[in-house]
Coordinates of C-alpha atoms (C1' of nucleotides) in Angstrom, one line a residue:
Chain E
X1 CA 0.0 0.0 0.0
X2 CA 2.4 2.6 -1.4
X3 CA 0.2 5.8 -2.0
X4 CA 1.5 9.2 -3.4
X5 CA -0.2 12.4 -2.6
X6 CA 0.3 16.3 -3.4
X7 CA 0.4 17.7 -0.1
X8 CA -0.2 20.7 -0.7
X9 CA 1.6 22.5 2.3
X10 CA 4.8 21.6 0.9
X11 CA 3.7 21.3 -3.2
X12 CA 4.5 18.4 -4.2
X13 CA 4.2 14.9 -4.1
X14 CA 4.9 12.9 -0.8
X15 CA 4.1 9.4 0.4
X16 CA 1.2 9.4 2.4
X17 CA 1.9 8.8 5.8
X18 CA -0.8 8.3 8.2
X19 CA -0.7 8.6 12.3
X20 CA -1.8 4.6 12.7
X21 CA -0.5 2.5 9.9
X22 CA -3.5 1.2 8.0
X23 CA -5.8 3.8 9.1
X24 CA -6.4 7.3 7.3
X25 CA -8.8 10.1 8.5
X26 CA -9.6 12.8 6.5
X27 CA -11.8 16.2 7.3
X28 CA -12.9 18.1 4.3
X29 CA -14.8 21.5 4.7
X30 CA -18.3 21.2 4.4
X31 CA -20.8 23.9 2.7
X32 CA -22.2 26.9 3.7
X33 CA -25.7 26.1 4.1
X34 CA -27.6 28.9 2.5
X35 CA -28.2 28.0 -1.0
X36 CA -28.0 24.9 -3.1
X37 CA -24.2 24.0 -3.8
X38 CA -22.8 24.8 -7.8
X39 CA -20.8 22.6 -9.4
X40 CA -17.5 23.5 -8.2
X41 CA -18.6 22.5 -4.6
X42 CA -19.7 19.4 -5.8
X43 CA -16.9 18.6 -8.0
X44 CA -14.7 18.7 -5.1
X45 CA -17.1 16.7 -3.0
X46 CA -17.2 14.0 -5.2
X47 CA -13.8 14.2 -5.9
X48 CA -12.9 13.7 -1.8
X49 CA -15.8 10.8 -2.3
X50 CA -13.8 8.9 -4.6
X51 CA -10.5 9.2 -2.8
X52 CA -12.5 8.0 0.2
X53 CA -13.4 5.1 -1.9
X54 CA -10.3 4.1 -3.2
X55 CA -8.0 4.4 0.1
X56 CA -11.5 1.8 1.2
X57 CA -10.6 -0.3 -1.7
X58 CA -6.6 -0.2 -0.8
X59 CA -7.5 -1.4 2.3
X60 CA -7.5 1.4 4.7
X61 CA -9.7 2.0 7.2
X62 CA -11.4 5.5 6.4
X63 CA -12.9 7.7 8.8
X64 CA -14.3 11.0 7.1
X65 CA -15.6 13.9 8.4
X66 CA -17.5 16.4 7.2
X67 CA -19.3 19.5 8.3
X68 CA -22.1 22.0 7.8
X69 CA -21.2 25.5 8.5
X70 CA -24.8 26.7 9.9
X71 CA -23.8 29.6 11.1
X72 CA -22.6 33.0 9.1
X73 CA -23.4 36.2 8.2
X74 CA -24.2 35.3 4.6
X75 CA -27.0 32.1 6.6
X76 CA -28.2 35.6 8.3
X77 CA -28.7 37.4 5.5
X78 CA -30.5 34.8 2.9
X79 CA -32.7 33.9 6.0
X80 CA -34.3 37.7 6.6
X81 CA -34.1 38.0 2.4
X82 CA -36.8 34.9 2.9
X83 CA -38.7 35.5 5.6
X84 CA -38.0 32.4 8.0
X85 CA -35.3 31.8 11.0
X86 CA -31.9 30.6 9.9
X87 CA -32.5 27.6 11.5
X88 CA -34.8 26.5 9.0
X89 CA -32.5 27.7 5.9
X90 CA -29.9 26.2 7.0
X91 CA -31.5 22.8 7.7
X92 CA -33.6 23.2 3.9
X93 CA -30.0 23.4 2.4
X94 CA -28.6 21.0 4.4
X95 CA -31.3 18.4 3.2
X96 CA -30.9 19.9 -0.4
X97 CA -27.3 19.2 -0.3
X98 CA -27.9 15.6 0.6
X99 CA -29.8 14.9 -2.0
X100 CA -27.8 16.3 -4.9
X101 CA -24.8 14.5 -3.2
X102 CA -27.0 11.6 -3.2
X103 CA -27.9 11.8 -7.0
X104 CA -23.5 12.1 -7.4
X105 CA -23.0 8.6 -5.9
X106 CA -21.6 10.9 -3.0
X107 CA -22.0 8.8 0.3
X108 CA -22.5 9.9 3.6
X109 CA -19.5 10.7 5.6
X110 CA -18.9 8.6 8.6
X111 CA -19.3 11.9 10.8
X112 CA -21.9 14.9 9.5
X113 CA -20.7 17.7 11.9
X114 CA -22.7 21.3 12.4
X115 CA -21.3 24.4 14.2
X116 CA -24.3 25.2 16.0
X117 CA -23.9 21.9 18.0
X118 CA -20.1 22.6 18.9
X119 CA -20.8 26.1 20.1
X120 CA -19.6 25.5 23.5
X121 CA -16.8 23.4 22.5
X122 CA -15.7 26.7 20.5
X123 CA -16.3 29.1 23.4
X124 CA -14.0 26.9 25.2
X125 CA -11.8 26.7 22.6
X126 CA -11.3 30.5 22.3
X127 CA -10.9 31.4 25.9
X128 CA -7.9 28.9 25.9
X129 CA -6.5 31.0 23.1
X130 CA -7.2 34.3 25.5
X131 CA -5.7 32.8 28.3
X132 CA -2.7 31.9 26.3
X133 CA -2.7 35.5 24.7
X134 CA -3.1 34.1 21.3
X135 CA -6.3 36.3 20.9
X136 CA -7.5 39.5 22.8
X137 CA -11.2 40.6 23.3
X138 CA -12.3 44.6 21.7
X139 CA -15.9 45.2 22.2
X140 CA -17.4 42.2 22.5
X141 CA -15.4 40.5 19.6
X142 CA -12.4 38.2 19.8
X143 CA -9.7 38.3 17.5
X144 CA -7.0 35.5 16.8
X145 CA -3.4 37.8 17.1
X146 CA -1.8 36.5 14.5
X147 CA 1.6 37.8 15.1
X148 CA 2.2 35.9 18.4
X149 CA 1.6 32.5 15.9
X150 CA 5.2 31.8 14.7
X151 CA 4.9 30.4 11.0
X152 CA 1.6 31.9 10.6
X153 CA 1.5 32.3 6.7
X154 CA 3.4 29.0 6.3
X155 CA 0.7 26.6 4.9
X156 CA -0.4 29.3 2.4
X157 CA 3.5 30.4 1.5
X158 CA 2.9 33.6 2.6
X159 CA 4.9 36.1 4.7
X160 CA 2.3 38.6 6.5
X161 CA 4.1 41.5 4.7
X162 CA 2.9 40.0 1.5
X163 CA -0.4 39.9 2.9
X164 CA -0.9 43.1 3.6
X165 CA 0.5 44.6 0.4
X166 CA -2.6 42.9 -1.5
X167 CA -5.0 44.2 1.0
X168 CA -8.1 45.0 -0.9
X169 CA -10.4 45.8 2.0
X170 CA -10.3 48.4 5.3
X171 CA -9.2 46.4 8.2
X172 CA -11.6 47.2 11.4
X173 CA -10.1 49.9 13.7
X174 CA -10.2 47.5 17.0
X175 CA -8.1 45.1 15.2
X176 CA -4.5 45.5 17.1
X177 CA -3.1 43.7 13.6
X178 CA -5.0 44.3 10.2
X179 CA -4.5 40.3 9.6
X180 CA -6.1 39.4 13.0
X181 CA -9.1 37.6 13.0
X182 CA -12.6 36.9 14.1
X183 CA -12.7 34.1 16.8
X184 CA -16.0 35.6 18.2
X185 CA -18.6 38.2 16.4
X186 CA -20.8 40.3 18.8
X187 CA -24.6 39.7 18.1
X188 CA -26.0 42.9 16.3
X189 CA -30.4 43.2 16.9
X190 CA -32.1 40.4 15.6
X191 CA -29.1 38.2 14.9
X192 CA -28.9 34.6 16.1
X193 CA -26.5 34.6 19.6
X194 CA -24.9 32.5 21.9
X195 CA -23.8 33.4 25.6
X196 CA -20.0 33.4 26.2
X197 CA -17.9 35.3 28.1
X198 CA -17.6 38.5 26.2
X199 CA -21.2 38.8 25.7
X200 CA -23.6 37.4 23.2
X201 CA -22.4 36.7 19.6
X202 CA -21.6 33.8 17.4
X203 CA -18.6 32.2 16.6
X204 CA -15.9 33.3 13.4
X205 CA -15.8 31.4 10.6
X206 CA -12.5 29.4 10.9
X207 CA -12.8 28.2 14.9
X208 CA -15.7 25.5 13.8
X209 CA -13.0 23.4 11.6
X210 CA -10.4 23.0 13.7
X211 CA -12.6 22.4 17.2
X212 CA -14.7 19.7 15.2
X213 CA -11.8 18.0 13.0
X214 CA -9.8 17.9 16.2
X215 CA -12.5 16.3 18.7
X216 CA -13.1 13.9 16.2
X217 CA -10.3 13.3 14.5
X218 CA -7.4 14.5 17.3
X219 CA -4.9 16.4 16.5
X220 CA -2.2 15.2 13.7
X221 CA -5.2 14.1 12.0
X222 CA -3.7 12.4 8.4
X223 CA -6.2 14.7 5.8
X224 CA -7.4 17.8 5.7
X225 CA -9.4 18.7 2.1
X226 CA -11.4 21.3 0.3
X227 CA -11.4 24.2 -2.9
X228 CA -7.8 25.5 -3.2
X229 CA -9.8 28.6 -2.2
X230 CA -9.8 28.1 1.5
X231 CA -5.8 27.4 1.6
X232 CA -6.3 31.3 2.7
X233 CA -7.6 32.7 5.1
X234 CA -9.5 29.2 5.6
X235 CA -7.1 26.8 6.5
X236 CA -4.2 28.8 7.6
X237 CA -6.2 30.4 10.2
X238 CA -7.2 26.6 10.9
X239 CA -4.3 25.7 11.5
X240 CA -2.7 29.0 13.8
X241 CA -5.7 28.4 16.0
X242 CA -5.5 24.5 16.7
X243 CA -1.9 24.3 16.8
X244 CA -1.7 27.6 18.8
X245 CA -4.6 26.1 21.4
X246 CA -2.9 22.9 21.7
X247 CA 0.6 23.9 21.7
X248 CA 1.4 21.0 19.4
X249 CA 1.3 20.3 15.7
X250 CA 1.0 19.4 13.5
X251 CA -2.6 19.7 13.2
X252 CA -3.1 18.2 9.6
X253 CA -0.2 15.6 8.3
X254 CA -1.4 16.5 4.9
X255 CA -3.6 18.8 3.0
X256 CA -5.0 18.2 0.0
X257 CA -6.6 20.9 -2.1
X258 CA -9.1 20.3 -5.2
X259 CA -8.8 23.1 -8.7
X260 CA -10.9 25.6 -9.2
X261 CA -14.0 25.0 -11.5
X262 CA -14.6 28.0 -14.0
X263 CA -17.1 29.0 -16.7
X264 CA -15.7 30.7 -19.5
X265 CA -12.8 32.5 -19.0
X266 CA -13.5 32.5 -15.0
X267 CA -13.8 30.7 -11.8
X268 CA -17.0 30.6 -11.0
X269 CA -17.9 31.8 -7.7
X270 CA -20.9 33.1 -5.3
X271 CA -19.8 36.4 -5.6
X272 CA -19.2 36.8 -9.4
X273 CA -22.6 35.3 -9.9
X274 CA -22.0 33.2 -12.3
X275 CA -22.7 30.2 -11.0
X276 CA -24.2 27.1 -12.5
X277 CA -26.4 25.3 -8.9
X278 CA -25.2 21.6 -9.6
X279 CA -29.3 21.1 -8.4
X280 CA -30.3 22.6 -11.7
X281 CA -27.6 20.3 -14.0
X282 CA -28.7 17.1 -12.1
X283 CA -32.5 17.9 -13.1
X284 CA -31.6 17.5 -16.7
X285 CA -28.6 15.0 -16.8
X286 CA -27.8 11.8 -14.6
X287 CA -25.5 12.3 -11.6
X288 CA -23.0 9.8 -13.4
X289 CA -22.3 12.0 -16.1
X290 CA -21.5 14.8 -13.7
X291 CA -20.0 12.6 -11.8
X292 CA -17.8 11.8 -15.0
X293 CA -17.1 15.2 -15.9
X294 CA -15.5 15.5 -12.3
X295 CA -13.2 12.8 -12.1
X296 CA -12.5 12.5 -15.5
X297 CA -9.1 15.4 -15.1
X298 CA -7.1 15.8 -12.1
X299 CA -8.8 16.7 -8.8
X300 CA -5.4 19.3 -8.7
X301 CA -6.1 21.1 -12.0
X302 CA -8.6 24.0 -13.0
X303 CA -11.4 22.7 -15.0
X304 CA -14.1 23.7 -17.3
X305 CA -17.7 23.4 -17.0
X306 CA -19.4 23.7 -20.5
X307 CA -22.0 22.4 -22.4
X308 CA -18.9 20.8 -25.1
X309 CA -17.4 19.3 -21.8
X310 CA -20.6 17.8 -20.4
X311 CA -21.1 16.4 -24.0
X312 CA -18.0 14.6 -23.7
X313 CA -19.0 13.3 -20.5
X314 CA -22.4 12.3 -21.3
X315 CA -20.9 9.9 -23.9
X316 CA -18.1 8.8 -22.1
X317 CA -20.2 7.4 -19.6
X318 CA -22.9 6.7 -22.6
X319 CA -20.2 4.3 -23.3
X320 CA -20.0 2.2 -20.7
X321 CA -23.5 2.3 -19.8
X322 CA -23.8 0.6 -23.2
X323 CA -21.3 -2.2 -23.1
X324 CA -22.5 -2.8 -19.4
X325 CA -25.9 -3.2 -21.2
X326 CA -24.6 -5.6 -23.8
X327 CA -22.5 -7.5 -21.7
X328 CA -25.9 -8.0 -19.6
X329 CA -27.7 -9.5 -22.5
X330 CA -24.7 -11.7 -23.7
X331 CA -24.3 -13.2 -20.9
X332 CA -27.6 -13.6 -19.0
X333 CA -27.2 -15.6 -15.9
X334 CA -23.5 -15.4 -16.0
X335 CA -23.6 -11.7 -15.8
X336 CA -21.3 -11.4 -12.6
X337 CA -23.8 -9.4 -10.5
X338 CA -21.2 -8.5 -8.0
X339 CA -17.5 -9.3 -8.3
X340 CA -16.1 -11.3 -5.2
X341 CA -12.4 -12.2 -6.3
X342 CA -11.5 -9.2 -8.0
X343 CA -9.9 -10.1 -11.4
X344 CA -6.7 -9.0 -12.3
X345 CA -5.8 -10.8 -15.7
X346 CA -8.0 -9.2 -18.6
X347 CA -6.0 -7.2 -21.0
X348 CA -3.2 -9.8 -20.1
X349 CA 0.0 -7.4 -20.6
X350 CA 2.0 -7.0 -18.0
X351 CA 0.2 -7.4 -15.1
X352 CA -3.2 -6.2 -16.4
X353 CA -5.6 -3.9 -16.5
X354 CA -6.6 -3.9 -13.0
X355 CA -3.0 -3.2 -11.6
X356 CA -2.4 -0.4 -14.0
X357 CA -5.9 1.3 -12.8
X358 CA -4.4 0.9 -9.1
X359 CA -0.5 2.2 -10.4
X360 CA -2.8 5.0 -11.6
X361 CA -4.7 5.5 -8.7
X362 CA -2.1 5.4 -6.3
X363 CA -0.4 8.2 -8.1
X364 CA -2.0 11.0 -6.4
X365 CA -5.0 10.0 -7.6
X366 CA -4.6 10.0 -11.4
X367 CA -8.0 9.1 -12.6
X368 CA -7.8 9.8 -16.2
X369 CA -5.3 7.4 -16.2
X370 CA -7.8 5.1 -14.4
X371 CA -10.6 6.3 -17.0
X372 CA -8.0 4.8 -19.8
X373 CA -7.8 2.2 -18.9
X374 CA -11.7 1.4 -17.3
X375 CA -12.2 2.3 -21.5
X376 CA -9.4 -0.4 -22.9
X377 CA -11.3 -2.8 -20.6
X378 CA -14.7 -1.7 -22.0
X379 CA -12.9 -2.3 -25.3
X380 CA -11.3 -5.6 -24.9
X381 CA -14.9 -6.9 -23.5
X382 CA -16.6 -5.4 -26.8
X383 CA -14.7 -7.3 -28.8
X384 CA -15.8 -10.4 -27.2
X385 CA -19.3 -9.7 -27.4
X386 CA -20.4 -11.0 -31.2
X387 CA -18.2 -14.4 -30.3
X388 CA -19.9 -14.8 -26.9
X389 CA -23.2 -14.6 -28.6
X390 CA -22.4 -17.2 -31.1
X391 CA -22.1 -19.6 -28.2
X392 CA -18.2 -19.3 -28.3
X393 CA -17.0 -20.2 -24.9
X394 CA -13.6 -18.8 -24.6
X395 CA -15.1 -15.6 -25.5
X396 CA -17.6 -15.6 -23.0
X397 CA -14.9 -16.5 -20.6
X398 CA -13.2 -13.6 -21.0
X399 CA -16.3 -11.2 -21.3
X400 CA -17.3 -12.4 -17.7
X401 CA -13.7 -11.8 -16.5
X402 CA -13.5 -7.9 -18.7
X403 CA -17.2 -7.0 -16.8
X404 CA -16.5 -8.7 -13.5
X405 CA -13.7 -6.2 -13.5
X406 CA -15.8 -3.1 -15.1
X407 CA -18.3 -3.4 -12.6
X408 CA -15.0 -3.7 -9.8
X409 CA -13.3 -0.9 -11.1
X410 CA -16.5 1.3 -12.0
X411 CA -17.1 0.9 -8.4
X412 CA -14.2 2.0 -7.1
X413 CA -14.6 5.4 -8.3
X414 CA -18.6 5.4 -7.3
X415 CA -20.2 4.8 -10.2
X416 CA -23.0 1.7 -9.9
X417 CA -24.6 0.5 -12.9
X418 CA -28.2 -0.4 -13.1
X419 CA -30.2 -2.4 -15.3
X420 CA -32.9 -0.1 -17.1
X421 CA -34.4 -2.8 -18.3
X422 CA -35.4 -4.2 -15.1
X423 CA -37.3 -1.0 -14.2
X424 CA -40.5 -1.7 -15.7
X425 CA -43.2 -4.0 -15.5
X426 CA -43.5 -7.8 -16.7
X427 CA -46.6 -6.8 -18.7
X428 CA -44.6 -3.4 -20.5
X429 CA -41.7 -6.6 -21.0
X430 CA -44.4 -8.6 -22.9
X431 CA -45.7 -5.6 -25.0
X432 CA -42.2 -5.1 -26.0
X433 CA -41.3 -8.6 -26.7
X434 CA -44.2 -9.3 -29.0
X435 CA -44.0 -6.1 -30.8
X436 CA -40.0 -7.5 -31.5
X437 CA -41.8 -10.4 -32.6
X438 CA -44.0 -8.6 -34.9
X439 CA -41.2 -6.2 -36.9
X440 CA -38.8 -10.1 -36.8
X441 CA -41.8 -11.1 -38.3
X442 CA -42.1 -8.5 -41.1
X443 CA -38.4 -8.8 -41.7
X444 CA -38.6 -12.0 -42.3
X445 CA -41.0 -11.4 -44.9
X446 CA -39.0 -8.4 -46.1
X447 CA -41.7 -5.9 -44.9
X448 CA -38.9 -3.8 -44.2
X449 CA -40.8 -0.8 -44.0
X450 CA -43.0 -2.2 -41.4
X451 CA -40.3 -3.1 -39.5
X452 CA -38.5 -0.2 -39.2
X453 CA -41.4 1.4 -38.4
X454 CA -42.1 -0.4 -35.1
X455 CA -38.6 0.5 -34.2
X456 CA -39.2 3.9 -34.5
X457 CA -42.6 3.8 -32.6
X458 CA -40.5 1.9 -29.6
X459 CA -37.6 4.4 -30.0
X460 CA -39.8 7.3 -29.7
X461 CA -41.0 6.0 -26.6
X462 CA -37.3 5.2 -25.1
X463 CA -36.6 1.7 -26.1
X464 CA -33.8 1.1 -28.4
X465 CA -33.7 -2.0 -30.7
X466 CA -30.4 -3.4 -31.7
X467 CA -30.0 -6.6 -33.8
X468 CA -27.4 -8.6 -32.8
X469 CA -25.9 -11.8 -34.0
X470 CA -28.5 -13.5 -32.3
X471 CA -31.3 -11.6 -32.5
X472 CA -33.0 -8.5 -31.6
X473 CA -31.7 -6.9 -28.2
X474 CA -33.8 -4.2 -26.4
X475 CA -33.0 -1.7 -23.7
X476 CA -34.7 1.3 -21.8
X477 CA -32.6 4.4 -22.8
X478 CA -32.3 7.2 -19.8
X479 CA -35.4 8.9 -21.6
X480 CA -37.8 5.8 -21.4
X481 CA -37.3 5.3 -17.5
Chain S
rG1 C1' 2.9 44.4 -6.2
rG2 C1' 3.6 39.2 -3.8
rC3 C1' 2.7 33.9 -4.3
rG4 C1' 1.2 29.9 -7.5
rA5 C1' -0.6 26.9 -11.6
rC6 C1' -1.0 26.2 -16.6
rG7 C1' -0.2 26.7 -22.2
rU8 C1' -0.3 19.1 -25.7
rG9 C1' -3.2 17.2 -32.3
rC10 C1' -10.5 19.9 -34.3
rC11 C1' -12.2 19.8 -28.8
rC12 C1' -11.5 17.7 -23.8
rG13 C1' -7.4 15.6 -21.4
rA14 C1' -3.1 12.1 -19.4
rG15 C1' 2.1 11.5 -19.8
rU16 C1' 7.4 11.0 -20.7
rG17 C1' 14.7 13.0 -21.4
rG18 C1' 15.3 8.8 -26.7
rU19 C1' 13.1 3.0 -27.9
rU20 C1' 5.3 1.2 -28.1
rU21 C1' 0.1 3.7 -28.5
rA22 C1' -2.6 7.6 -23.3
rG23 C1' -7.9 7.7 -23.2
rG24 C1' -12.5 10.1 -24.5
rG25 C1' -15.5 13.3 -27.8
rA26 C1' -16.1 15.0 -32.9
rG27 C1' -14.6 13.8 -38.2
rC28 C1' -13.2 10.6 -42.2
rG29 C1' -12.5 5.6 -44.3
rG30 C1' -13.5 0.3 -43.6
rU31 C1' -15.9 -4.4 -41.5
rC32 C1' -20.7 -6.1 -39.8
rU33 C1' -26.2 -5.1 -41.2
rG34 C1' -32.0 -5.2 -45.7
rC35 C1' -31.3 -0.4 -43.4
rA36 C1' -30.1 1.4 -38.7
rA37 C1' -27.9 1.3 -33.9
rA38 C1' -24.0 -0.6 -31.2
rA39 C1' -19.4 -2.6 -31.7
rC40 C1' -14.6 -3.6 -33.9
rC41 C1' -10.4 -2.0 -37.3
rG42 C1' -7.7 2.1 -39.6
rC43 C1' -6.4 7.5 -40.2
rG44 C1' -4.7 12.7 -38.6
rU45 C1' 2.0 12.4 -37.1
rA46 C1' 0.4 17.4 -31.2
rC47 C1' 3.4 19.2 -27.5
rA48 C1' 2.9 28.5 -27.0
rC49 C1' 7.5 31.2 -28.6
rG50 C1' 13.0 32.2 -28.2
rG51 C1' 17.4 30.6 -26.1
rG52 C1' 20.4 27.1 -23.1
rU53 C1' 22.0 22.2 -20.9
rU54 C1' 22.4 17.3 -23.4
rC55 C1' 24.7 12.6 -28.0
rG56 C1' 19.3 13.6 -27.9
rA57 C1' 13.9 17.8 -25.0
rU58 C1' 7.3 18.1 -25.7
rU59 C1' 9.6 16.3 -21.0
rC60 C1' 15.3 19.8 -17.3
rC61 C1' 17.0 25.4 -16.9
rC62 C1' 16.4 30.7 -18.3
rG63 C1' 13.6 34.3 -20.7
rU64 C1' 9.2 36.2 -23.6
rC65 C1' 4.2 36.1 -24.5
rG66 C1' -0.6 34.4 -23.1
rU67 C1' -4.4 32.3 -19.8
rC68 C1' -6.1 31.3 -15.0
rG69 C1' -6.1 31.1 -9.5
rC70 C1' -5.0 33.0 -4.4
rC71 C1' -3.7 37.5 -1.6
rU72 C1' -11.8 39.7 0.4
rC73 C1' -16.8 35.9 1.4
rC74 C1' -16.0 31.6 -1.7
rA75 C1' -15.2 24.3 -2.8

RNA sequence: GGCGACGUGCCCGAGUGGUUUAGGGAGCGGUCUGCAAAACCGCGUACACGGGUUCGAUUCCCGUCGUCGCCUCCA
């Protein structure tokens, strides 16, 4: 179990190491709950998914956390905009969010973590830092001093004089350093609040992270994930706080941060406005061709989301969808429902097709390598089809082996593969196999037109005829389910 | 201004100091088919530009140009 990752607090590539041999837990930042997530949030979630899948599959055991933030100005502001309590918007997005990571073949993390129910763990949290003089209170707000932090600026490369010479914004007169920040916001009128000891207010934006990835992961937790975008202020300030608190460090053994997703010539971002709600793409195309578009380039590198790109996508995975199809009718009762032995000989060069996807994988994750070679394999088990059908045995020997591994493989990466067929009812089945009957019928007799005109008819309504070598083969496209 | 990434064939997108092709999409030609569809086979000889290092660079170094990101809330 030799795995590579860019870390990116020292940019490159380094051999994961993990605390307890065997064991990896990661912590990737959660949404914002006040709005459905775009597709650069999701991208990255599914992208952490998959590496969560694949350490699985390599044998680690994964614990992943995950968090909500449910409390912020921006929660406060949507919530009045619409009339109900932030509560309630923040638990509506919430559920929204579960269900478009749901429709990615996102699972569950093993720990779904919210602010508001660590609020005291923060308070705490904070006056540990005022004792230890790491943060000072100014009117009922606490600020995180970041020049008593030695090496703050060093996960983000950043010196604080570089900092400040890209200042775009006027830094708040009670601020003892312009870089210091909120640990604790004063509650304006009509703002949610908590008691603590400087008065009523709600925690800063970075102190939820590092109290909930440390109580539940401990400090010198093995990975810490999320949009290259939080590197800073995000994740430095993370960092300063928990390793400042706990007077020990590290507090991530590796970070790991996901590319940029842009429209056009952009990134596309909340507060450019250009964003494309990944809830609106998933009402009009399956979440496994978004999910395809995602992992199918580096999780490092800056992508684009497009309708050319989608259309790639949409027949990339169009393409195994089909050969799992075919493979299903080829083989029937043979079709290896789920793989127990995974198969490691097909494409027999080398050692196979299977090692090369884990050589890929293992590389810092390269999954357009694994997408190569998930397509040779669709490709050596295509070939195979025609033979298996005419009752050639060696052929359908080796199509078992090529899908057993597709459907191993596929898996890996989250993608599960149903049969359309199977949706429908054993009276629709009939319909369809007597109308097949009918237009073999007319063929026979060379009532061509008659025949093609059923398979319009039945492709109009989603169900696409293909003759094979040994007969007519039907399936339910996306559109007829 | 500081820090960083990138620039690969029509498009997307891997990769490498030379010997063997990434892969996908689109296109063209072929096989199969009554016709389709699917599939399979074949084809395009790509690495921004200018220097340098080297026997040899798309791959290393320097420079130029260009694109994008972070330095503000943001995945």
């Amino acid at each position: 179990m030799s795995i590579k990752i860019h870390d990116s607090a020292v940019r490159r590539i380094v051999q994961l190491e993990t605390a307890e041999p065997g064991r990896v837990s990661m912590y990737v930042c959660g949404p914002t709950v006040y709005g459905f997530v775009h597709v650069g949030n999701a991208r990255t979630f599914v992208w952490f998914d998959m590496i969560r899948r694949y350490l699985i599959y390599r044998g680690f055991d994964v614990t992943y956390v995950l968090n909500y933030t449910d409390v912020d100005d921006k929660i406060i502001d949507r919530a009045r905009l619409e009339k109900i309590t932030p509560e309630e918007l923040a638990s509506d997005c919430g559920r929204a969010f579960e269900q478009d990571m749901a429709a990615l073949g996102v699972r569950p993390p093993d720990i779904l973590c919210k602010a508001t129910d660590h609020i005291a763990e923060m308070v705490n949290a904070i006056e540990g830092l005022v004792d230890k003089e790491f943060a000072y209170e100014a009117d009922g707000d606490v600020f995180f001093a970041i020049e008593r932090f030695a090496g703050y600026g060093s996960l983000s490369h950043r010196s604080i004089d570089d900092l400040r010479a890209g200042e775009r914004i006027e830094p708040r007169a009670s601020k003892r350093h312009p870089l210091d920040f909120a640990l604790w916001k004063s509650a304006k009128e009509d703002e949610p609040s908590w008691s603590s000891p400087w008065g009523p207010g709600r925690p800063g934006w970075h102190i939820e992270c590092s109290v909930m990835s440390v109580k539940y992961l401990g400090m010198g937790f093995d990975i810490h994930g999320g949009g290259s975008d939080l590197v800073f202020p995000h994740h430095e300030n993370e960092k300063a706080q928990a390793e400042a608190l706990t007077a020990s460090k590290p507090f991530a053994r590796h970070w790991m941060h996901s590319g940029m997703v842009q429209t056009e010539s952009e990134k596309m971002s909340k507060s450019l406005g250009n964003v494309v709600v990944a809830h609106d793409v998933l009402a009009r195309l399956p979440g496994e061709v978004v999910r395809y578009w995602a992992l199918s380039s580096s999780y490092r590198s800056q992508v684009l989301f497009s309708e050319p790109v989608l259309h790639d996508a949409e027949q990339g995975y169009a393409r195994w969808k089909t050969f799992f199809d075919a493979a299903r009718y080829a083989l029937g009762d043979e079709f290896p429902v789920r793989p127990d032995a995974p198969v490691r000989r097909v494409g027999e060069e080398g050692d196979g097709l299977v090692a090369r996807f884990i050589e890929s994988l293992d590389e810092d994750f390269n999954s357009a390598r694994a997408f190569a070679t998930i397509h040779d394999l669709v490709r050596e088990g295509n070939k195979h089809l025609d033979a298996t059908q005419r009752g050639d045995t060696e052929a359908r020997a080796t199509l078992i082996d090529a899908t057993a591994a597709f459907l191993e493989l596929t898996s890996v990466l989250g993608f599960s593969f149903t049969d359309t067929n199977a949706e429908g009812s054993g009276l629709r089945d009939q319909l369809i196999e007597y109308l097949l009957e009918l237009r073999t019928e007319a063929r026979g007799e060379q009532a061509f037109e008659r025949a093609d005109a059923i398979r319009v008819r039945l492709s109009d309504m989603g169900v696409v005829i293909e003759d094979t070598a040994s007969g007519p083969r039907w399936r339910v496209s996306d559109e007829g389910r």
